Coordinates of C-alpha atoms in Angstrom, one line a residue:
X1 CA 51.8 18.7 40.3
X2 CA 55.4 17.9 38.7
X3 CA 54.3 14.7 36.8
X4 CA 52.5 16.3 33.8
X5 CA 55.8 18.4 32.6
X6 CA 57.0 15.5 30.5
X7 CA 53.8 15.5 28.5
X8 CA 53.8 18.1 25.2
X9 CA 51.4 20.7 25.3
X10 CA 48.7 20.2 22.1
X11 CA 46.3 22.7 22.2
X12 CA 45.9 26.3 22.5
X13 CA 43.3 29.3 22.4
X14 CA 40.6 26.7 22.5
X15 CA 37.4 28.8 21.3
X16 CA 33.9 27.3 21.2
X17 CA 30.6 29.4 20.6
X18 CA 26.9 28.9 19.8
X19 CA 24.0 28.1 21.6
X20 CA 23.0 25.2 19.5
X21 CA 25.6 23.1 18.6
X22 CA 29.4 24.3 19.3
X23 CA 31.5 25.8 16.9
X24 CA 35.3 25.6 17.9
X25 CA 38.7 26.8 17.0
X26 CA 42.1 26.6 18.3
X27 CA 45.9 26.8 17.4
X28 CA 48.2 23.5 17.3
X29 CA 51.3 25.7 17.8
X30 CA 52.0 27.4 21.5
X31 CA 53.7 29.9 23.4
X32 CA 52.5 28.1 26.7
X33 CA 53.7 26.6 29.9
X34 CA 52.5 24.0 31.7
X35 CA 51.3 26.1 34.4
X36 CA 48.5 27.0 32.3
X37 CA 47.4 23.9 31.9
X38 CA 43.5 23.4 32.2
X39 CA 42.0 21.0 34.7
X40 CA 38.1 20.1 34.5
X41 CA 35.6 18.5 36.8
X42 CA 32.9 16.9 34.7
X43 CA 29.2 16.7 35.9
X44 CA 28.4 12.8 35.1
X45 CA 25.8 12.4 32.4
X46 CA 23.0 10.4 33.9
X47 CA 20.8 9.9 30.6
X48 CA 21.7 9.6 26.6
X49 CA 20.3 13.0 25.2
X50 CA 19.6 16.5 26.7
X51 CA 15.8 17.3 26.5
X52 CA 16.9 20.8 26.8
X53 CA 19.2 20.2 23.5
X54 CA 18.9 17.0 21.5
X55 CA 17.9 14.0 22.6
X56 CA 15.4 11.3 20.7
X57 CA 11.7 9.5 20.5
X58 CA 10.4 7.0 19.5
X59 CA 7.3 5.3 17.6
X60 CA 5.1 6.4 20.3
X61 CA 6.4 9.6 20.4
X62 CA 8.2 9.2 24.1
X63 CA 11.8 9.9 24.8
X64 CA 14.3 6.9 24.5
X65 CA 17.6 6.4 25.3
X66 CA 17.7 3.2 22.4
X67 CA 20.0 5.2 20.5
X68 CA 17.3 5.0 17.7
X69 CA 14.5 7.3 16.9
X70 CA 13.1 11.0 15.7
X71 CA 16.0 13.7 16.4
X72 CA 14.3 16.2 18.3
X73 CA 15.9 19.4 19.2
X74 CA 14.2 21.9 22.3
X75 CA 10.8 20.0 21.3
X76 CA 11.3 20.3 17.9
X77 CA 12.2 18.1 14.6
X78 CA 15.8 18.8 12.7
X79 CA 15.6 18.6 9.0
X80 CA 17.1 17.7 6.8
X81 CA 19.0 20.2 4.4
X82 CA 22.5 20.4 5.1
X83 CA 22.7 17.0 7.4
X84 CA 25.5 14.2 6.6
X85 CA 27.3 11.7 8.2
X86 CA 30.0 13.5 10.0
X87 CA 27.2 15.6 11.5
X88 CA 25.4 12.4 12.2
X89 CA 28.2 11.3 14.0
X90 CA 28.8 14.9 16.5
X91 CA 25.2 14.5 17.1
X92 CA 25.3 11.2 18.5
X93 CA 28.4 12.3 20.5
X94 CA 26.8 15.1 22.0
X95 CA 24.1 13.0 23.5
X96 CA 26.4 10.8 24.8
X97 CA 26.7 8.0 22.6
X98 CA 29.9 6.7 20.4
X99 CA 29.1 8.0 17.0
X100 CA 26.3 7.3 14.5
X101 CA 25.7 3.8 12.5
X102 CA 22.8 5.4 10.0
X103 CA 20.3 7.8 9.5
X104 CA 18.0 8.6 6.9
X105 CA 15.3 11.5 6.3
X106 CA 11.7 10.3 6.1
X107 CA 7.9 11.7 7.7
X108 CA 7.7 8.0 9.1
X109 CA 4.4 8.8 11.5
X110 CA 1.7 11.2 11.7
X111 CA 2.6 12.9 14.9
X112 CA 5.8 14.5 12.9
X113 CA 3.4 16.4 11.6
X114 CA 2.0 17.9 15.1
X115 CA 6.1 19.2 16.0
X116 CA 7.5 22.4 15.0
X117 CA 10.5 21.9 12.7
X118 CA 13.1 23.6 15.2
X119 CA 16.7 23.3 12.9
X120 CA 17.7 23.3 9.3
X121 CA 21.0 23.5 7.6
X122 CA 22.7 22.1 10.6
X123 CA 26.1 21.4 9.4
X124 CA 29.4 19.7 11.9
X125 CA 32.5 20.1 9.4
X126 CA 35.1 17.8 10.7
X127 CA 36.4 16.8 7.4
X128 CA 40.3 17.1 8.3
X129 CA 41.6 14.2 10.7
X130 CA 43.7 17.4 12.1
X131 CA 40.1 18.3 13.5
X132 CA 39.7 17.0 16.7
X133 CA 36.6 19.3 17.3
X134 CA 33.5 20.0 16.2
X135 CA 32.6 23.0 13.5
X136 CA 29.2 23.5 14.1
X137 CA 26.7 25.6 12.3
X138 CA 22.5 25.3 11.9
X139 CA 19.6 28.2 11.4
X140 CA 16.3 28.0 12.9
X141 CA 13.7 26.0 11.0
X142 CA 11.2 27.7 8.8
X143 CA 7.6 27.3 7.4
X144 CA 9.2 25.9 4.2
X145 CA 10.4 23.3 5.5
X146 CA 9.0 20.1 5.6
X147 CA 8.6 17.0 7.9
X148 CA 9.5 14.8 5.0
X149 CA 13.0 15.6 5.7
X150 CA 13.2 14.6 9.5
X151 CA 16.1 13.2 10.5
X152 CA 16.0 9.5 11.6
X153 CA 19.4 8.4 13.6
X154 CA 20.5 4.9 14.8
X155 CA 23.5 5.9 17.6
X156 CA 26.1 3.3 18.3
X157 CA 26.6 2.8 22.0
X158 CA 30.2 2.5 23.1
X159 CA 29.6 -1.5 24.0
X160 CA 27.8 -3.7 21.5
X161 CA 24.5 -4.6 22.7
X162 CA 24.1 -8.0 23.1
X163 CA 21.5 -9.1 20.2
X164 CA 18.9 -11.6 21.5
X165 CA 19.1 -15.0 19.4
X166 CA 18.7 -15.6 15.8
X167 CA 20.2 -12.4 15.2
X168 CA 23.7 -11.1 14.6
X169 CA 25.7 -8.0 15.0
X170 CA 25.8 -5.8 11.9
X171 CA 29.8 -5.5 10.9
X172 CA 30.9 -1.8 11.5
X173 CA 27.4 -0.6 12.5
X174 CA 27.1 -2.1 15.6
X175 CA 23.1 -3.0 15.2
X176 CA 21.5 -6.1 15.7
X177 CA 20.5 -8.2 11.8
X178 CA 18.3 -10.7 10.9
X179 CA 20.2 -14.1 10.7
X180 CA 19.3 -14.6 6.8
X181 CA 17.6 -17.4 5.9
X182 CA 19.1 -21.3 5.8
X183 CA 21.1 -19.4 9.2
X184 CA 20.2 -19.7 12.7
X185 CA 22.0 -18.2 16.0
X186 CA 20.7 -20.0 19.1
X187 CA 21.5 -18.1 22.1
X188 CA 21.9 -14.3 22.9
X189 CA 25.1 -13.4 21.3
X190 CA 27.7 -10.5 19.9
X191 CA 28.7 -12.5 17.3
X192 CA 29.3 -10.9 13.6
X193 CA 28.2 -13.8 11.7
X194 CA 25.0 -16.4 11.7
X195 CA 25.4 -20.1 12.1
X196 CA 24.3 -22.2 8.8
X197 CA 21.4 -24.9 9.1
X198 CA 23.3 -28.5 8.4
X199 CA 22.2 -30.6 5.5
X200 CA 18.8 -30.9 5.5
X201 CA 17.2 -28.3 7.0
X202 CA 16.1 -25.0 6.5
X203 CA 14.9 -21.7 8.4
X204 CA 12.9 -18.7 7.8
X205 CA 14.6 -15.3 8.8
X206 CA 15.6 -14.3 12.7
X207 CA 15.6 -17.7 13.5
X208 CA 17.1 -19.6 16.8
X209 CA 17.1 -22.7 15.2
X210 CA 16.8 -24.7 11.8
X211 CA 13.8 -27.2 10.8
X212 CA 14.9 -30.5 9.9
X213 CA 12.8 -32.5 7.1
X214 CA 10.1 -34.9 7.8
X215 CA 11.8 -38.4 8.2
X216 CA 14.3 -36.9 10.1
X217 CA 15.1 -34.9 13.4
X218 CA 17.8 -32.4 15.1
X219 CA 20.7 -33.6 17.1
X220 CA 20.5 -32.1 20.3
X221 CA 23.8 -30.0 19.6
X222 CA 21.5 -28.4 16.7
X223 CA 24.4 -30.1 13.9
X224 CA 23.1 -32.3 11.9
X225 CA 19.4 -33.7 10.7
X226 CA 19.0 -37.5 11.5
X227 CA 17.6 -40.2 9.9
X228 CA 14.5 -41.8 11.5
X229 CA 14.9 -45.3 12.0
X230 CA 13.1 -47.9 9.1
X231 CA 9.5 -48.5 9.5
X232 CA 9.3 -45.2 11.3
X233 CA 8.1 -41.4 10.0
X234 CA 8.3 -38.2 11.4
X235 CA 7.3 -34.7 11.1
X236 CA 9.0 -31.9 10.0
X237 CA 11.0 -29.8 12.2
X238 CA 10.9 -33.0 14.8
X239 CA 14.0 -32.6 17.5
X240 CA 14.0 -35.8 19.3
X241 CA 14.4 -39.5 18.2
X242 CA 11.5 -39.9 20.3
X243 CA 9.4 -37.8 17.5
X244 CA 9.7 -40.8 15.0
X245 CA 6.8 -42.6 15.4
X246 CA 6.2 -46.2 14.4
X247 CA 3.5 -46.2 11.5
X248 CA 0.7 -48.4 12.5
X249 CA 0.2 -52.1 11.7
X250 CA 0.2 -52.8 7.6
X251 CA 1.7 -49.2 7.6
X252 CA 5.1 -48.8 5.8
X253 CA 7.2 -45.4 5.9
X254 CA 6.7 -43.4 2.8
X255 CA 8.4 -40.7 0.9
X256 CA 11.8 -40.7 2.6
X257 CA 10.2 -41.2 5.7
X258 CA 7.9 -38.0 6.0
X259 CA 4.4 -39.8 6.1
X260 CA 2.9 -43.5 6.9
X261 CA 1.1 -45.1 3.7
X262 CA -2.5 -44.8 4.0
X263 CA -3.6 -47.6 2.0
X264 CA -7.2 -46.4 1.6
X265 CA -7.8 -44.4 -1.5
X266 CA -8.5 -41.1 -0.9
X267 CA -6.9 -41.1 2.5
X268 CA -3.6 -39.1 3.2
X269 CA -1.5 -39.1 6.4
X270 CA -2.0 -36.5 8.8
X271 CA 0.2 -35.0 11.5
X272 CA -2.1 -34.3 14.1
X273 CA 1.2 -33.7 16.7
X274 CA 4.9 -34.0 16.7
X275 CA 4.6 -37.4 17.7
X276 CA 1.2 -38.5 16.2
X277 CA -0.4 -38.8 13.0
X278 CA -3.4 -40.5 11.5
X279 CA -5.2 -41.3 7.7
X280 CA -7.4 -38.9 7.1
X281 CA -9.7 -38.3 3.9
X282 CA -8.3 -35.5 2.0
X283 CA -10.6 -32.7 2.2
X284 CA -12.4 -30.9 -0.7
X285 CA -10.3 -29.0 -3.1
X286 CA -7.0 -31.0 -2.3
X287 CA -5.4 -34.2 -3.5
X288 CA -3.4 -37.1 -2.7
X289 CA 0.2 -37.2 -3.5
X290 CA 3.2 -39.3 -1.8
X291 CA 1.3 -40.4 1.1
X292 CA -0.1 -37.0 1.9
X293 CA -3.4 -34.7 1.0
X294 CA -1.6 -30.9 -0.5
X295 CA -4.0 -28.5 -1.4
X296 CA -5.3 -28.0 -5.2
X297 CA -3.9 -25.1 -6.8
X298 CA -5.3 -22.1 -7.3
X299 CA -7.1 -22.6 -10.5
X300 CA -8.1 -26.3 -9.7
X301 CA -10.8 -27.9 -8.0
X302 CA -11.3 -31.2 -6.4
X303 CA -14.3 -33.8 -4.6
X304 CA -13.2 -34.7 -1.8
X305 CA -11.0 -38.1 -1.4
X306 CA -9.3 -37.4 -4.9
X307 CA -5.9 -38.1 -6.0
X308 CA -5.8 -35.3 -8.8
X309 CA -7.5 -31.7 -9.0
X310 CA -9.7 -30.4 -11.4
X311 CA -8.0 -27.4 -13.5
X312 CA -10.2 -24.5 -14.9
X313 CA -10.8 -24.3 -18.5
X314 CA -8.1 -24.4 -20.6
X315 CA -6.1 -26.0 -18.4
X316 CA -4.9 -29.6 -17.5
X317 CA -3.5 -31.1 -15.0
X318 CA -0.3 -33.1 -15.1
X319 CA 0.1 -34.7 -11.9
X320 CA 1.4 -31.4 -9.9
X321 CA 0.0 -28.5 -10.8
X322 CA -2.6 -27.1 -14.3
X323 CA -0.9 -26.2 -17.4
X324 CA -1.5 -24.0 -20.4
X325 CA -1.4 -26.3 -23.2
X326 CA -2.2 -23.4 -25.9
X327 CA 1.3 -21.9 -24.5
X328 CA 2.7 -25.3 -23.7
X329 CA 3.0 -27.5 -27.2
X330 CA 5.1 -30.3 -26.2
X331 CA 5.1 -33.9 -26.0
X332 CA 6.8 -34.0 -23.0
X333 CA 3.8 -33.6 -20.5
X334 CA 0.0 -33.6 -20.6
X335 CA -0.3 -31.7 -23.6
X336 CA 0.8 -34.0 -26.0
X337 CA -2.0 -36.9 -25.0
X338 CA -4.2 -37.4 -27.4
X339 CA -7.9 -38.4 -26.6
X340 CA -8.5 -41.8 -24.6
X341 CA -5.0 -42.1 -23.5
X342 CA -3.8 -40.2 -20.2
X343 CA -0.7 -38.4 -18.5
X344 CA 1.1 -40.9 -16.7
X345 CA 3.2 -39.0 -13.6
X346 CA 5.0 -42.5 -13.2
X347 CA 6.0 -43.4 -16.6
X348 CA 5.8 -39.8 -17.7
X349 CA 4.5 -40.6 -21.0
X350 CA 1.1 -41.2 -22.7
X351 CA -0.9 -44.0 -21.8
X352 CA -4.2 -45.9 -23.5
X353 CA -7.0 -45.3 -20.9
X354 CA -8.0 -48.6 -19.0
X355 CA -10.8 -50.4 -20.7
X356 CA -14.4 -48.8 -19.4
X357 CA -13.0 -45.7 -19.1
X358 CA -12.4 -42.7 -21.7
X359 CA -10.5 -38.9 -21.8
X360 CA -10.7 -35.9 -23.4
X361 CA -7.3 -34.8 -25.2
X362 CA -4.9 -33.8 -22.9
X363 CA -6.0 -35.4 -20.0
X364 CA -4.0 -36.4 -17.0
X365 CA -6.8 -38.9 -16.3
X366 CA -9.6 -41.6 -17.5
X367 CA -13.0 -41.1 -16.3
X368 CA -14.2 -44.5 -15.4
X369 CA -18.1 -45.5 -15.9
X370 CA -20.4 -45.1 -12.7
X371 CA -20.0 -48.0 -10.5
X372 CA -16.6 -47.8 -10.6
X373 CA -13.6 -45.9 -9.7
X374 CA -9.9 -45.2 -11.0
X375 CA -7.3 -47.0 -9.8
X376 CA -3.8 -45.0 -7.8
X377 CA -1.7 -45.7 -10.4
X378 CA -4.5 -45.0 -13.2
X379 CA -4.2 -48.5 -15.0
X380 CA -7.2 -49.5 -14.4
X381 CA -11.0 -48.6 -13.6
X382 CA -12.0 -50.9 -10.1
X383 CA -15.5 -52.2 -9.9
X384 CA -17.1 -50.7 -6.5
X385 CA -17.8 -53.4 -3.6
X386 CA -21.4 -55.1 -3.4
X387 CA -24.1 -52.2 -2.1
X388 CA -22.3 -49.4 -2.9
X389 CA -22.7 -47.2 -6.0
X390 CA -20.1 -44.4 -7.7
X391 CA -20.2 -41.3 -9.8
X392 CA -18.7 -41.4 -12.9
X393 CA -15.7 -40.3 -12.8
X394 CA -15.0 -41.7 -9.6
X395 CA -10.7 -41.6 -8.8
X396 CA -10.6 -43.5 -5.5
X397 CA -12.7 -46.4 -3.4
X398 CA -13.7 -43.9 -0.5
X399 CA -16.0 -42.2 -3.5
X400 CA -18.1 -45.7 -3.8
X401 CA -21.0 -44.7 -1.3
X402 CA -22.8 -47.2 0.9
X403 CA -26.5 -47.3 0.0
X404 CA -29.1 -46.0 2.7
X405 CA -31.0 -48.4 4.6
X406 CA -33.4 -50.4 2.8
X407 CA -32.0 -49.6 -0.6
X408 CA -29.5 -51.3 -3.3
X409 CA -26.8 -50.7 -5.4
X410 CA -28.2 -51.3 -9.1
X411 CA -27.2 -50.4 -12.7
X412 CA -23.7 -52.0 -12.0
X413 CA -23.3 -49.8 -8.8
X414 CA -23.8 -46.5 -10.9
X415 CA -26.6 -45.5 -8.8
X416 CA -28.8 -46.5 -5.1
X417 CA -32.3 -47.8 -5.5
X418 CA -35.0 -45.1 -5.0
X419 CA -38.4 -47.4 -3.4
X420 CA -40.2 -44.1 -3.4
X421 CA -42.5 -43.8 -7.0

């Protein structure tokens, strides 16, 4: 053919050798014609790697074309010792992939351990842009070597992969990321960068979507939290208006509009589905708070159908959580009440304990006499209904027991009659 005389001739006394990895040379200068032109025919590479030459596993020790795994080499493990990122990136060419995003050198599984080590010191010098090809050099793998220094390699394709949803494509590397928290990405996507959850809401890690507060709920174009209408309450991560739920009769919304009041003491709102709830008595070890039961910390214990925990010695409560008032010396919380007054969490001061009740020092709470239990604001000890008899130290009216059959309430409800001598 004429047509490939205009075109300058780059390349001469092309030389590659080695029966590992190619070593080449050639001369930028000519004394050439085009009649000596080269023309190839290519055999099409049907797989990424050569199991006769490098190719990769994976976790499970089985070849993959991923373009992530184990670098293997004739059956055997490359080490480390000599390996860097231009080298990386001839590898990954020479098994048909674009170039290399990372690698690192680690004995991740136990089957390393069964492989021979086949190369060390394998070296691609390609340092000069004026290098088009590869300068290849390696020696066979020895018994000091160790499978500690296997070589790990992610391979970048010559297309992005499309990463599935609530991830994004890793800038330069061409891997698929985590979307970071408060981020979301809801579809399948090559995208660079996450979406960020609207006011509002929040999401864990690799997420597709964000979770929207109690009281409110997603739009269905995933922009914006909205408010659930008044006298309603919803649960969080709700994505409908049609998860607000009315709260039942001589119910009012509570806390923003993330529970239904339960006005029996001792009696939180629970989510039993997205779209129904119910009062139910908070469970041993927890307490009420806003509308809800939350488990006790840690270090605290509770009766059931309380409205404060119990902290472990040397420790008091203060509405939330147990405190160390050795390390804590302030005035400005629990520790600074003295003995028969009480931690108020709504005034946030000190308060005189309610008459027929008493507290230790630094006491988020009055224990009322048997017979009795303390009111939700902690104001005042309430005298348990007819026929029904309390602990001492009683905190809510689901803690005044009904007497069995046949017996009666008696010492001012601070115990049930006993018939039996």
């Amino acid at each position: 053919y004429t047509w490939h005389d205009k075109y300058p001739i780059k390349l001469d006394d092309i030389r590659c050798s080695g029966s590992v990895v190619p070593y080449c040379e050639y001369d930028t200068s000519h004394n050439c014609y085009h009649i000596e032109d080269v023309w190839l025919s290519c055999k099409i590479k049907i797989q990424k790697g050569d199991l006769n030459s490098f190719y990769l596993l994976d976790n499970t020790e089985l070849f993959t074309q991923s373009g992530h795994g184990l670098l293997m080499y004739q059956e055997g493990t490359v080490s480390y010792d000599g390996f860097d990122d231009t080298t990386a990136n001839w590898i990954c060419r020479f098994m048909g992939y674009e170039n290399a995003a990372d690698w690192v050198n680690d004995r991740q599984f136990s089957f390393q351990d069964d492989l021979p080590i086949k190369l060390n010191n394998l070296v691609c010098s390609n340092t000069s842009y004026s290098d088009i090809l590869p300068k290849c050099q390696s020696r066979i793998g020895t018994a000091d070597d160790s499978h500690d220094e296997d070589i790990w390699i992610w391979c970048n394709s010559a297309v992005i992969a499309e990463c599935p949803a609530g991830y994004k494509v890793k800038l330069k590397k061409k891997l698929c990321q985590e979307c970071p928290p408060t981020t979301y990405s809801p579809t399948p996507n090559t995208n660079f960068t996450c979406l960020h959850c609207p006011e509002g809401s929040r999401s864990p890690a690799a997420s597709p979507y964000c979770t929207c507060v109690g009281g409110s709920y997603l739009s269905a174009d995933y922009s914006s939290c909205q408010a659930c209408p008044t006298g309603t309450a919803s649960k969080e991560g709700s994505t409908s208006s049609g998860q607000c739920v009315l709260c039942p009769e001589g119910m009012i919304s509570i806390d923003d509009g993330k529970a239904c009041s339960c006005n029996k003491g001792g009696y939180g709102w629970l989510w039993t589905s997205a779209e129904e709830g119910t009062c139910s008595p908070c469970p041993v070890n927890s307490f009420k708070t806003l509308g809800t039961c939350r488990q006790c910390p840690v270090e605290a214990t509770s009766l059931p159908l309380s409205e404060q925990c119990i902290c472990a010695e040397g420790l008091a409560w203060n509405g939330e959580g147990c405190v160390n008032c050795d390390a804590e010396k302030s005035e400005d919380n629990v520790c600074g009440c003295d003995a028969g007054t009480f931690w108020s969490t709504y005034s946030r001061t000190c308060e005189e304990c309610p008459e027929g009740s008493s507290s230790p020092a630094a006491s988020p709470y009055c224990t009322c006499v048997g017979g009795s239990y303390l009111s939700a604001d902690y104001s005042s000890c309430q005298a348990c209904p007819t026929g029904t008899a309390s602990k001492e130290g009683s905190t809510s009216s689901g803690q005044c027991v009904l007497c069995p059959e046949g017996m009666i309430s008696i010492d001012d409800g601070k115990a049930c009659s006993c018939n039996k001598g």
